[in-house]
PDB file of C-alpha atoms in Angstrom:
ATOM      1  CA  MET A 984       0.000   0.000   0.000  1.00 76.00           C
ATOM      2  CA  THR A 985       1.154   3.574   0.469  1.00 92.00           C
ATOM      3  CA  ILE A 986       0.978   6.792   2.397  1.00 97.00           C
ATOM      4  CA  VAL A 987       0.432  10.101   0.610  1.00 98.00           C
ATOM      5  CA  ALA A 988      -0.346  13.288   2.550  1.00 98.00           C
ATOM      6  CA  PHE A 989      -1.550  16.294   0.544  1.00 98.00           C
ATOM      7  CA  HIS A 990      -2.202  19.916   1.494  1.00 97.00           C
ATOM      8  CA  TYR A 991      -2.658  23.035  -0.613  1.00 96.00           C
ATOM      9  CA  THR A 992      -3.562  26.716  -0.386  1.00 94.00           C
ATOM     10  CA  ASN A 993      -4.496  29.276  -3.003  1.00 91.00           C
ATOM     11  CA  ASN A 994      -0.770  29.884  -3.501  1.00 91.00           C
ATOM     12  CA  SER A 995       0.970  26.567  -2.807  1.00 95.00           C
ATOM     13  CA  PHE A 996       1.010  22.787  -3.005  1.00 97.00           C
ATOM     14  CA  PHE A 997       2.604  20.299  -0.647  1.00 98.00           C
ATOM     15  CA  ALA A 998       2.586  16.497  -0.951  1.00 98.00           C
ATOM     16  CA  ILE A 999       4.695  13.787   0.656  1.00 98.00           C
ATOM     17  CA  SER A1000       4.711  10.063  -0.101  1.00 98.00           C
ATOM     18  CA  ASP A1001       6.674   6.889   0.433  1.00 98.00           C
ATOM     19  CA  GLY A1002       8.302   4.979  -2.442  1.00 97.00           C
ATOM     20  CA  LEU A1003       7.499   1.335  -1.676  1.00 96.00           C
ATOM     21  CA  ILE A1004       5.663  -0.974  -4.047  1.00 95.00           C
ATOM     22  CA  SER A1005       4.847  -4.320  -2.470  1.00 89.00           C
ATOM     23  CA  ARG A1006       3.039  -7.459  -3.544  1.00 84.00           C
ATOM     24  CA  GLY A1007       1.615  -9.182  -0.509  1.00 77.00           C
ATOM     25  CA  ASN A1008       4.501  -9.476   1.950  1.00 78.00           C
ATOM     26  CA  LEU A1009       7.077  -9.104  -0.820  1.00 82.00           C
ATOM     27  CA  ARG A1010       8.832  -5.728  -1.238  1.00 88.00           C
ATOM     28  CA  VAL A1011       9.140  -5.225  -4.985  1.00 91.00           C
ATOM     29  CA  VAL A1012      10.431  -1.646  -5.506  1.00 93.00           C
ATOM     30  CA  GLU A1013      11.499   0.932  -2.910  1.00 94.00           C
ATOM     31  CA  ASP A1014      12.090   4.083  -4.984  1.00 94.00           C
ATOM     32  CA  THR A1015       8.893   4.559  -6.958  1.00 95.00           C
ATOM     33  CA  LYS A1016       7.530   8.065  -7.523  1.00 96.00           C
ATOM     34  CA  LYS A1017       3.897   8.235  -6.415  1.00 97.00           C
ATOM     35  CA  ILE A1018       3.447  11.891  -7.389  1.00 97.00           C
ATOM     36  CA  LEU A1019       3.466  12.096 -11.196  1.00 97.00           C
ATOM     37  CA  PRO A1020       3.363  15.208 -13.409  1.00 96.00           C
ATOM     38  CA  PHE A1021       1.462  15.208 -16.688  1.00 96.00           C
ATOM     39  CA  LYS A1022       0.476  17.662 -19.408  1.00 95.00           C
ATOM     40  CA  ALA A1023      -3.067  18.111 -20.690  1.00 97.00           C
ATOM     41  CA  SER A1024      -3.953  19.608 -24.058  1.00 97.00           C
ATOM     42  CA  TYR A1025      -6.383  19.457 -26.949  1.00 98.00           C
ATOM     43  CA  LYS A1026      -6.048  20.033 -30.685  1.00 98.00           C
ATOM     44  CA  ILE A1027      -7.724  22.937 -32.454  1.00 98.00           C
ATOM     45  CA  PRO A1028      -8.510  22.304 -36.147  1.00 96.00           C
ATOM     46  CA  ARG A1029      -7.708  25.160 -38.537  1.00 95.00           C
ATOM     47  CA  ILE A1030      -9.857  25.591 -41.643  1.00 94.00           C
ATOM     48  CA  ALA A1031      -8.906  27.112 -44.996  1.00 92.00           C
ATOM     49  CA  MET A1032     -10.608  26.596 -48.362  1.00 89.00           C
ATOM     50  CA  HIS A1033     -13.238  24.419 -46.639  1.00 90.00           C
ATOM     51  CA  ARG A1034     -10.646  21.895 -45.430  1.00 92.00           C
ATOM     52  CA  VAL A1035      -8.752  21.143 -42.249  1.00 95.00           C
ATOM     53  CA  THR A1036      -5.235  22.300 -43.079  1.00 93.00           C
ATOM     54  CA  GLY A1037      -3.695  21.507 -39.707  1.00 94.00           C
ATOM     55  CA  PHE A1038      -4.052  21.836 -35.968  1.00 96.00           C
ATOM     56  CA  SER A1039      -2.892  24.229 -33.290  1.00 97.00           C
ATOM     57  CA  GLU A1040      -2.832  23.206 -29.644  1.00 97.00           C
ATOM     58  CA  TYR A1041      -4.365  24.437 -26.422  1.00 97.00           C
ATOM     59  CA  VAL A1042      -2.171  23.447 -23.464  1.00 95.00           C
ATOM     60  CA  GLY A1043      -3.568  23.485 -19.943  1.00 94.00           C
ATOM     61  CA  GLY A1044      -1.664  24.280 -16.757  1.00 87.00           C
ATOM     62  CA  ASP A1045       0.596  22.069 -14.674  1.00 90.00           C
ATOM     63  CA  PHE A1046      -1.180  18.987 -13.335  1.00 97.00           C
ATOM     64  CA  TYR A1047      -0.247  16.073 -11.082  1.00 98.00           C
ATOM     65  CA  PHE A1048      -1.522  12.601 -10.270  1.00 97.00           C
ATOM     66  CA  SER A1049      -0.845  10.907  -6.930  1.00 98.00           C
ATOM     67  CA  TYR A1050      -1.917   7.385  -6.100  1.00 98.00           C
ATOM     68  CA  ALA A1051      -2.269   4.562  -3.608  1.00 97.00           C
ATOM     69  CA  GLY A1052      -3.530   1.013  -4.088  1.00 96.00           C
ATOM     70  CA  ASN A1053      -3.071  -1.753  -6.619  1.00 95.00           C
ATOM     71  CA  TYR A1054      -0.030  -0.704  -8.638  1.00 95.00           C
ATOM     72  CA  THR A1055      -0.869  -2.696 -11.784  1.00 94.00           C
ATOM     73  CA  LEU A1056      -4.420  -1.371 -11.914  1.00 96.00           C
ATOM     74  CA  ILE A1057      -3.362   2.225 -11.234  1.00 97.00           C
ATOM     75  CA  THR A1058      -0.627   2.020 -13.883  1.00 97.00           C
ATOM     76  CA  ASN A1059      -3.257   1.003 -16.436  1.00 97.00           C
ATOM     77  CA  ILE A1060      -5.445   3.908 -15.348  1.00 98.00           C
ATOM     78  CA  PHE A1061      -2.616   6.450 -15.541  1.00 98.00           C
ATOM     79  CA  ASN A1062      -1.480   5.241 -18.968  1.00 97.00           C
ATOM     80  CA  ALA A1063      -5.005   5.343 -20.387  1.00 98.00           C
ATOM     81  CA  PHE A1064      -5.702   8.730 -18.823  1.00 98.00           C
ATOM     82  CA  THR A1065      -2.519  10.444 -20.026  1.00 98.00           C
ATOM     83  CA  SER A1066      -2.949   8.940 -23.489  1.00 98.00           C
ATOM     84  CA  ILE A1067      -6.323  10.661 -23.748  1.00 98.00           C
ATOM     85  CA  VAL A1068      -5.479  14.052 -22.218  1.00 98.00           C
ATOM     86  CA  SER A1069      -2.195  14.423 -24.093  1.00 97.00           C
ATOM     87  CA  ARG A1070      -3.180  13.213 -27.602  1.00 96.00           C
ATOM     88  CA  LYS A1071      -6.825  12.322 -28.125  1.00 98.00           C
ATOM     89  CA  LEU A1072      -8.776  15.465 -27.199  1.00 98.00           C
ATOM     90  CA  VAL A1073      -9.941  17.583 -30.134  1.00 98.00           C
ATOM     91  CA  LEU A1074     -12.021  20.765 -30.207  1.00 98.00           C
ATOM     92  CA  ASP A1075     -15.023  20.566 -32.522  1.00 96.00           C
ATOM     93  CA  ARG A1076     -18.404  22.209 -32.902  1.00 95.00           C
ATOM     94  CA  ASP A1077     -21.579  20.613 -31.635  1.00 94.00           C
ATOM     95  CA  LYS A1078     -23.512  19.394 -34.661  1.00 90.00           C
ATOM     96  CA  THR A1079     -26.778  20.844 -33.299  1.00 92.00           C
ATOM     97  CA  ASN A1080     -25.905  24.293 -31.992  1.00 94.00           C
ATOM     98  CA  GLY A1081     -22.340  24.910 -33.143  1.00 92.00           C
ATOM     99  CA  LYS A1082     -21.108  25.323 -29.592  1.00 96.00           C
ATOM    100  CA  PRO A1083     -17.370  24.606 -29.104  1.00 97.00           C
ATOM    101  CA  THR A1084     -16.992  21.189 -27.453  1.00 97.00           C
ATOM    102  CA  VAL A1085     -13.964  19.047 -26.651  1.00 98.00           C
ATOM    103  CA  TYR A1086     -14.352  15.472 -27.875  1.00 97.00           C
ATOM    104  CA  GLN A1087     -12.233  12.373 -27.369  1.00 97.00           C
ATOM    105  CA  ARG A1088     -11.207  10.995 -30.749  1.00 97.00           C
ATOM    106  CA  GLU A1089      -9.305   7.754 -31.078  1.00 97.00           C
ATOM    107  CA  ASP A1090      -7.965   8.911 -34.460  1.00 96.00           C
ATOM    108  CA  GLU A1091      -6.522  12.011 -32.702  1.00 96.00           C
ATOM    109  CA  GLY A1092      -8.420  14.264 -35.109  1.00 95.00           C
ATOM    110  CA  ARG A1093      -7.141  12.840 -38.382  1.00 95.00           C
ATOM    111  CA  GLY A1094     -10.669  11.950 -39.491  1.00 94.00           C
ATOM    112  CA  LEU A1095     -11.647  15.642 -39.518  1.00 94.00           C
ATOM    113  CA  ARG A1096      -9.498  16.091 -42.617  1.00 92.00           C
ATOM    114  CA  ASN A1097     -12.107  14.162 -44.619  1.00 91.00           C
ATOM    115  CA  GLY A1098     -14.834  16.730 -44.007  1.00 92.00           C
ATOM    116  CA  SER A1099     -15.843  19.991 -45.681  1.00 92.00           C
ATOM    117  CA  TYR A1100     -16.287  23.153 -43.580  1.00 92.00           C
ATOM    118  CA  TRP A1101     -17.206  26.783 -43.909  1.00 88.00           C
ATOM    119  CA  ASP A1102     -14.403  29.155 -42.929  1.00 80.00           C
ATOM    120  CA  ASP A1103     -16.475  30.464 -40.006  1.00 87.00           C
ATOM    121  CA  TYR A1104     -15.965  27.045 -38.409  1.00 93.00           C
ATOM    122  CA  ASN A1105     -12.633  28.384 -37.071  1.00 95.00           C
ATOM    123  CA  PHE A1106     -12.456  29.085 -33.330  1.00 96.00           C
ATOM    124  CA  SER A1107     -11.767  32.484 -31.829  1.00 95.00           C
ATOM    125  CA  ASP A1108      -9.674  32.808 -28.671  1.00 94.00           C
ATOM    126  CA  ASP A1109     -12.719  33.509 -26.519  1.00 93.00           C
ATOM    127  CA  GLU A1110     -14.306  30.225 -27.660  1.00 96.00           C
ATOM    128  CA  LEU A1111     -11.474  28.067 -26.330  1.00 96.00           C
ATOM    129  CA  ILE A1112     -12.477  25.825 -23.435  1.00 97.00           C
ATOM    130  CA  PRO A1113     -10.269  25.904 -20.322  1.00 96.00           C
ATOM    131  CA  ILE A1114      -8.762  22.666 -19.048  1.00 97.00           C
ATOM    132  CA  THR A1115      -9.789  22.525 -15.410  1.00 97.00           C
ATOM    133  CA  ILE A1116      -9.375  20.033 -12.582  1.00 97.00           C
ATOM    134  CA  ASN A1117     -13.053  19.156 -12.895  1.00 97.00           C
ATOM    135  CA  PHE A1118     -12.731  18.629 -16.660  1.00 98.00           C
ATOM    136  CA  LEU A1119      -9.808  16.239 -16.105  1.00 98.00           C
ATOM    137  CA  ALA A1120     -11.484  14.503 -13.152  1.00 98.00           C
ATOM    138  CA  ASN A1121     -14.527  13.729 -15.315  1.00 98.00           C
ATOM    139  CA  ILE A1122     -12.253  11.902 -17.764  1.00 98.00           C
ATOM    140  CA  LEU A1123     -10.328  10.194 -14.966  1.00 98.00           C
ATOM    141  CA  GLU A1124     -13.497   8.966 -13.249  1.00 98.00           C
ATOM    142  CA  ARG A1125     -14.704   7.391 -16.489  1.00 98.00           C
ATOM    143  CA  ILE A1126     -11.378   5.600 -16.936  1.00 98.00           C
ATOM    144  CA  VAL A1127     -11.350   4.418 -13.315  1.00 98.00           C
ATOM    145  CA  LYS A1128     -14.797   2.875 -13.802  1.00 97.00           C
ATOM    146  CA  SER A1129     -13.754   1.108 -16.993  1.00 97.00           C
ATOM    147  CA  CYS A1130     -10.442  -0.217 -15.651  1.00 96.00           C
ATOM    148  CA  ALA A1131     -11.941  -1.235 -12.305  1.00 96.00           C
ATOM    149  CA  GLN A1132     -14.723  -3.166 -14.015  1.00 95.00           C
ATOM    150  CA  ASP A1133     -12.244  -4.977 -16.242  1.00 94.00           C
ATOM    151  CA  PHE A1134     -10.070  -5.771 -13.212  1.00 93.00           C
ATOM    152  CA  CYS A1135     -12.920  -7.054 -11.057  1.00 91.00           C
ATOM    153  CA  GLN A1136     -14.393  -9.259 -13.756  1.00 88.00           C
ATOM    154  CA  ASN A1137     -11.017 -10.897 -14.371  1.00 89.00           C
ATOM    155  CA  ALA A1138      -9.372 -10.872 -10.940  1.00 85.00           C
ATOM    156  CA  MET A1139     -12.634 -11.643  -9.099  1.00 85.00           C
ATOM    157  CA  GLN A1140     -11.726  -9.256  -6.287  1.00 89.00           C
ATOM    158  CA  ASN A1141     -12.463  -5.696  -5.241  1.00 93.00           C
ATOM    159  CA  PRO A1142     -10.418  -2.874  -6.780  1.00 95.00           C
ATOM    160  CA  ASP A1143      -8.026  -0.835  -4.668  1.00 96.00           C
ATOM    161  CA  ILE A1144      -7.743   2.660  -6.137  1.00 98.00           C
ATOM    162  CA  GLU A1145      -7.127   5.995  -4.409  1.00 98.00           C
ATOM    163  CA  LEU A1146      -6.122   8.993  -6.511  1.00 98.00           C
ATOM    164  CA  ILE A1147      -5.449  12.671  -5.917  1.00 98.00           C
ATOM    165  CA  LEU A1148      -5.632  14.870  -9.017  1.00 98.00           C
ATOM    166  CA  PHE A1149      -4.289  18.379  -8.468  1.00 98.00           C
ATOM    167  CA  GLY A1150      -2.806  21.320 -10.293  1.00 97.00           C
ATOM    168  CA  GLU A1151      -3.118  24.900 -11.444  1.00 94.00           C
ATOM    169  CA  GLN A1152      -5.872  25.787 -13.889  1.00 93.00           C
ATOM    170  CA  THR A1153      -6.368  28.970 -15.917  1.00 89.00           C
ATOM    171  CA  VAL A1154      -9.924  30.223 -16.443  1.00 89.00           C
ATOM    172  CA  LYS A1155     -10.540  33.630 -18.043  1.00 85.00           C
ATOM    173  CA  HIS A1156      -6.879  34.543 -17.565  1.00 84.00           C
ATOM    174  CA  ARG A1157      -7.088  33.840 -13.834  1.00 89.00           C
ATOM    175  CA  ARG A1158      -4.935  31.088 -12.332  1.00 89.00           C
ATOM    176  CA  THR A1159      -6.333  29.030  -9.484  1.00 93.00           C
ATOM    177  CA  LYS A1160      -5.248  25.858  -7.738  1.00 95.00           C
ATOM    178  CA  GLY A1161      -7.497  22.880  -7.136  1.00 97.00           C
ATOM    179  CA  ALA A1162      -7.618  19.203  -6.241  1.00 98.00           C
ATOM    180  CA  GLN A1163     -10.037  16.280  -6.370  1.00 98.00           C
ATOM    181  CA  VAL A1164      -9.916  12.798  -4.893  1.00 98.00           C
ATOM    182  CA  ILE A1165     -11.275   9.710  -6.650  1.00 98.00           C
ATOM    183  CA  LYS A1166     -11.515   6.362  -4.867  1.00 98.00           C
ATOM    184  CA  CYS A1167     -12.782   2.964  -5.942  1.00 98.00           C
ATOM    185  CA  LYS A1168     -12.619   0.243  -3.291  1.00 96.00           C
ATOM    186  CA  GLU A1169     -15.787  -1.779  -3.886  1.00 94.00           C
ATOM    187  CA  PHE A1170     -17.623  -3.627  -6.619  1.00 89.00           C
ATOM    188  CA  ALA A1171     -21.357  -4.204  -6.189  1.00 88.00           C
ATOM    189  CA  GLU A1172     -23.998  -5.632  -8.553  1.00 84.00           C
ATOM    190  CA  GLY A1173     -21.511  -5.691 -11.405  1.00 82.00           C
ATOM    191  CA  LEU A1174     -20.483  -2.052 -11.070  1.00 89.00           C
ATOM    192  CA  PRO A1175     -17.531  -0.273  -9.438  1.00 93.00           C
ATOM    193  CA  ILE A1176     -18.472   2.036  -6.565  1.00 96.00           C
ATOM    194  CA  ILE A1177     -16.816   5.426  -7.075  1.00 97.00           C
ATOM    195  CA  GLN A1178     -16.210   8.052  -4.402  1.00 98.00           C
ATOM    196  CA  ARG A1179     -15.238  11.504  -5.640  1.00 98.00           C
ATOM    197  CA  PHE A1180     -14.855  14.807  -3.823  1.00 98.00           C
ATOM    198  CA  SER A1181     -13.098  18.146  -4.088  1.00 98.00           C
ATOM    199  CA  VAL A1182     -10.352  19.090  -1.651  1.00 97.00           C
ATOM    200  CA  LEU A1183     -10.728  22.501  -0.038  1.00 94.00           C
ATOM    201  CA  PRO A1184      -7.718  24.812   0.414  1.00 93.00           C
ATOM    202  CA  TRP A1185      -6.051  24.524   3.841  1.00 92.00           C
ATOM    203  CA  SER A1186      -7.469  21.027   4.400  1.00 93.00           C
ATOM    204  CA  LEU A1187      -5.457  17.819   4.778  1.00 96.00           C
ATOM    205  CA  VAL A1188      -6.054  14.710   2.673  1.00 98.00           C
ATOM    206  CA  CYS A1189      -4.254  11.389   3.135  1.00 98.00           C
ATOM    207  CA  ILE A1190      -4.582   8.266   1.010  1.00 98.00           C
ATOM    208  CA  GLY A1191      -3.065   4.838   1.478  1.00 96.00           C
ATOM    209  CA  ASP A1192      -2.810   2.201   4.199  1.00 95.00           C
ATOM    210  CA  ALA A1193      -6.068   2.205   6.169  1.00 94.00           C
ATOM    211  CA  SER A1194      -4.299   0.793   9.228  1.00 94.00           C
ATOM    212  CA  VAL A1195      -2.045   3.863   9.389  1.00 95.00           C
ATOM    213  CA  ILE A1196      -3.854   6.823   7.811  1.00 96.00           C
ATOM    214  CA  PRO A1197      -6.517   7.594  10.499  1.00 96.00           C
ATOM    215  CA  LYS A1198      -3.971   7.669  13.338  1.00 96.00           C
ATOM    216  CA  ALA A1199      -1.569   9.790  11.290  1.00 97.00           C
ATOM    217  CA  MET A1200      -4.283  12.287  10.365  1.00 97.00           C
ATOM    218  CA  ASP A1201      -5.422  12.557  13.985  1.00 96.00           C
ATOM    219  CA  ALA A1202      -1.850  13.241  15.112  1.00 97.00           C
ATOM    220  CA  ILE A1203      -1.402  15.954  12.482  1.00 97.00           C
ATOM    221  CA  GLU A1204      -4.743  17.682  12.974  1.00 94.00           C
ATOM    222  CA  GLU A1205      -4.502  17.627  16.772  1.00 94.00           C
ATOM    223  CA  ASP A1206      -1.087  19.268  16.799  1.00 94.00           C
ATOM    224  CA  PRO A1207      -1.384  22.869  18.119  1.00 90.00           C
ATOM    225  CA  GLU A1208       0.800  24.130  15.270  1.00 90.00           C
ATOM    226  CA  PHE A1209      -1.714  22.785  12.755  1.00 91.00           C
ATOM    227  CA  PHE A1210      -4.665  24.780  14.149  1.00 80.00           C
ATOM    228  CA  THR A1211      -5.871  27.658  11.981  1.00 66.00           C
ATOM    229  CA  PRO A1212      -5.296  31.124  13.484  1.00 56.00           C
ATOM    230  CA  ILE A1213      -7.955  33.804  13.127  1.00 50.00           C
ATOM    231  CA  SER A1214      -5.756  35.966  10.871  1.00 53.00           C
ATOM    232  CA  VAL A1215      -5.495  33.072   8.413  1.00 54.00           C
ATOM    233  CA  LYS A1216      -9.226  32.425   8.641  1.00 53.00           C
ATOM    234  CA  LYS A1217      -9.982  36.007   7.661  1.00 52.00           C
ATOM    235  CA  LYS A1218      -7.636  35.911   4.663  1.00 54.00           C
ATOM    236  CA  THR A1219      -8.522  32.448   3.386  1.00 55.00           C
ATOM    237  CA  GLY A1220     -12.109  31.851   4.482  1.00 53.00           C
ATOM    238  CA  VAL A1221     -11.103  28.784   6.505  1.00 54.00           C
ATOM    239  CA  LEU A1222     -13.606  28.426   9.333  1.00 45.00           C
ATOM    240  CA  PHE A1223     -11.993  26.171  11.913  1.00 45.00           C
ATOM    241  CA  GLY A1224      -9.237  26.193  14.493  1.00 44.00           C
ATOM    242  CA  GLU A1225      -7.939  28.397  17.263  1.00 46.00           C
ATOM    243  CA  GLU A1226      -8.117  32.164  17.311  1.00 48.00           C
ATOM    244  CA  ARG A1227      -4.593  33.574  17.317  1.00 50.00           C
ATOM    245  CA  LYS A1228      -2.896  36.150  15.141  1.00 57.00           C
ATOM    246  CA  GLU A1229      -0.355  34.828  12.668  1.00 64.00           C
ATOM    247  CA  ASN A1230       0.931  35.528   9.173  1.00 77.00           C
ATOM    248  CA  PRO A1231      -0.488  32.942   6.694  1.00 81.00           C
ATOM    249  CA  HIS A1232       2.983  32.256   5.255  1.00 85.00           C
ATOM    250  CA  ASP A1233       4.446  31.539   8.704  1.00 86.00           C
ATOM    251  CA  PHE A1234       1.446  29.407   9.572  1.00 88.00           C
ATOM    252  CA  LEU A1235       1.810  27.379   6.373  1.00 92.00           C
ATOM    253  CA  LYS A1236       5.460  26.630   7.226  1.00 93.00           C
ATOM    254  CA  LYS A1237       4.313  25.286  10.600  1.00 93.00           C
ATOM    255  CA  ARG A1238       1.663  23.118   8.970  1.00 95.00           C
ATOM    256  CA  ILE A1239       4.160  21.595   6.551  1.00 97.00           C
ATOM    257  CA  HIS A1240       6.521  20.989   9.466  1.00 97.00           C
ATOM    258  CA  VAL A1241       3.756  19.098  11.327  1.00 97.00           C
ATOM    259  CA  ILE A1242       2.961  16.950   8.283  1.00 98.00           C
ATOM    260  CA  LYS A1243       6.624  16.080   7.761  1.00 98.00           C
ATOM    261  CA  LYS A1244       7.312  15.181  11.384  1.00 97.00           C
ATOM    262  CA  ASN A1245       4.350  12.791  11.434  1.00 98.00           C
ATOM    263  CA  VAL A1246       4.735  11.184   7.984  1.00 98.00           C
ATOM    264  CA  MET A1247       8.498  10.817   7.669  1.00 98.00           C
ATOM    265  CA  PRO A1248       8.885   8.491  10.697  1.00 98.00           C
ATOM    266  CA  ILE A1249       6.187   6.202   9.282  1.00 97.00           C
ATOM    267  CA  ILE A1250       8.160   5.890   6.035  1.00 98.00           C
ATOM    268  CA  LEU A1251      11.472   5.470   7.924  1.00 97.00           C
ATOM    269  CA  ASP A1252      10.098   2.546   9.940  1.00 96.00           C
ATOM    270  CA  ASN A1253       9.696   0.405   6.787  1.00 92.00           C
ATOM    271  CA  VAL A1254       6.838  -1.495   8.397  1.00 87.00           C
ATOM    272  CA  GLY A1255       4.276  -3.393   6.361  1.00 85.00           C
ATOM    273  CA  SER A1256       3.267  -1.767   3.099  1.00 89.00           C
ATOM    274  CA  ILE A1257       4.859   1.653   3.756  1.00 96.00           C
ATOM    275  CA  GLY A1258       8.548   2.429   3.381  1.00 96.00           C
ATOM    276  CA  GLY A1259      11.365   2.967   0.961  1.00 97.00           C
ATOM    277  CA  SER A1260      12.291   6.439  -0.200  1.00 98.00           C
ATOM    278  CA  CYS A1261      10.378   9.620   0.608  1.00 98.00           C
ATOM    279  CA  THR A1262       9.234  11.996  -2.140  1.00 98.00           C
ATOM    280  CA  ILE A1263       8.313  15.588  -1.293  1.00 98.00           C
ATOM    281  CA  ALA A1264       6.577  17.813  -3.847  1.00 97.00           C
ATOM    282  CA  GLN A1265       6.258  21.479  -2.970  1.00 97.00           C
ATOM    283  CA  SER A1266       5.457  24.774  -4.677  1.00 93.00           C
ATOM    284  CA  GLY A1267       5.141  28.351  -3.485  1.00 84.00           C
ATOM    285  CA  TRP A1268       3.375  31.480  -4.705  1.00 77.00           C
ATOM    286  CA  ALA A1269       6.332  32.377  -6.955  1.00 75.00           C
ATOM    287  CA  SER A1270       7.701  28.934  -7.853  1.00 82.00           C
ATOM    288  CA  GLY A1271       6.515  25.856  -9.663  1.00 87.00           C
ATOM    289  CA  LEU A1272       6.246  22.437  -8.091  1.00 92.00           C
ATOM    290  CA  GLU A1273       9.619  20.907  -7.265  1.00 95.00           C
ATOM    291  CA  MET A1274      10.086  17.277  -6.264  1.00 96.00           C
ATOM    292  CA  THR A1275      12.796  15.944  -3.985  1.00 96.00           C
ATOM    293  CA  THR A1276      13.452  12.292  -3.154  1.00 97.00           C
ATOM    294  CA  ILE A1277      15.129  11.316   0.115  1.00 97.00           C
ATOM    295  CA  PRO A1278      16.553   7.761   0.378  1.00 97.00           C
ATOM    296  CA  ASN A1279      15.251   5.800   3.342  1.00 97.00           C
ATOM    297  CA  GLU A1280      18.708   5.616   4.918  1.00 97.00           C
ATOM    298  CA  SER A1281      18.860   9.445   4.967  1.00 97.00           C
ATOM    299  CA  LEU A1282      15.428   9.987   6.499  1.00 97.00           C
ATOM    300  CA  GLY A1283      16.638   9.748  10.092  1.00 97.00           C
ATOM    301  CA  LEU A1284      18.945  12.713   9.556  1.00 97.00           C
ATOM    302  CA  GLU A1285      16.174  14.727   7.876  1.00 96.00           C
ATOM    303  CA  ILE A1286      13.814  14.004  10.768  1.00 97.00           C
ATOM    304  CA  SER A1287      16.434  15.157  13.286  1.00 96.00           C
ATOM    305  CA  LYS A1288      16.486  18.556  11.544  1.00 94.00           C
ATOM    306  CA  LEU A1289      12.749  19.129  11.944  1.00 91.00           C
TER     307      LEU A1289
END
């Protein structure tokens, strides 16, 4: 299994995970990255003389995929998902009302070259559809359902899928951060049971080993340094925690410190399905997401610095 702890604000991301892949009691790989970047885009057909003469490309923001569960099943999901969002999305016009709509095309848009179009088919900049977390999560949920059903029918066991999709989206020239969680742990009456929810800024989400996660989350959220001061509540709209004055940036540093000091020892212990290396992904208001991997043998020293 796994442990991944995730936290974000309107200006930052922070995620930490272990690197162990196991199969039953067997440790298979200890340095796997469980926080994966990907690009999302769609093709825009360009019309001249009633024909598609080529394509331009709309590229979304920076997006990431974090996971826990059955590694083989999740690998299939990630490969299918990135194949679609990087190559198979094409902007077209709805045949009924002409509204710009992004479609999934297995031919990656090549079939559009066989059609005939009026020149006003071309898309203006204000008709382009933003690639948002919700847009991507809709595609991911569909793929999770399909892969989970295939898995359950063949393996004759419940799926084990927990995913965090997060990133920065641009809508009407405004950049915002967002995250959604998709889980599939059950199969009932021939159908996978999907759980999906949005993650609010300043909230903590953990996925992975159910024997570890609840205790770890309790320890983090009960730490006095993790409580939300009133000054942060006023600036962020967060409505929980203690009332004390503090700069949001300083408070965020304390929160990240609390997450690290509770998650790193779990990874260091190398017990059960959690262990191996430790990957930390972090961004700030003026910097993109940077990932650092700490070998397990170096974790003790890192913990002593906290």
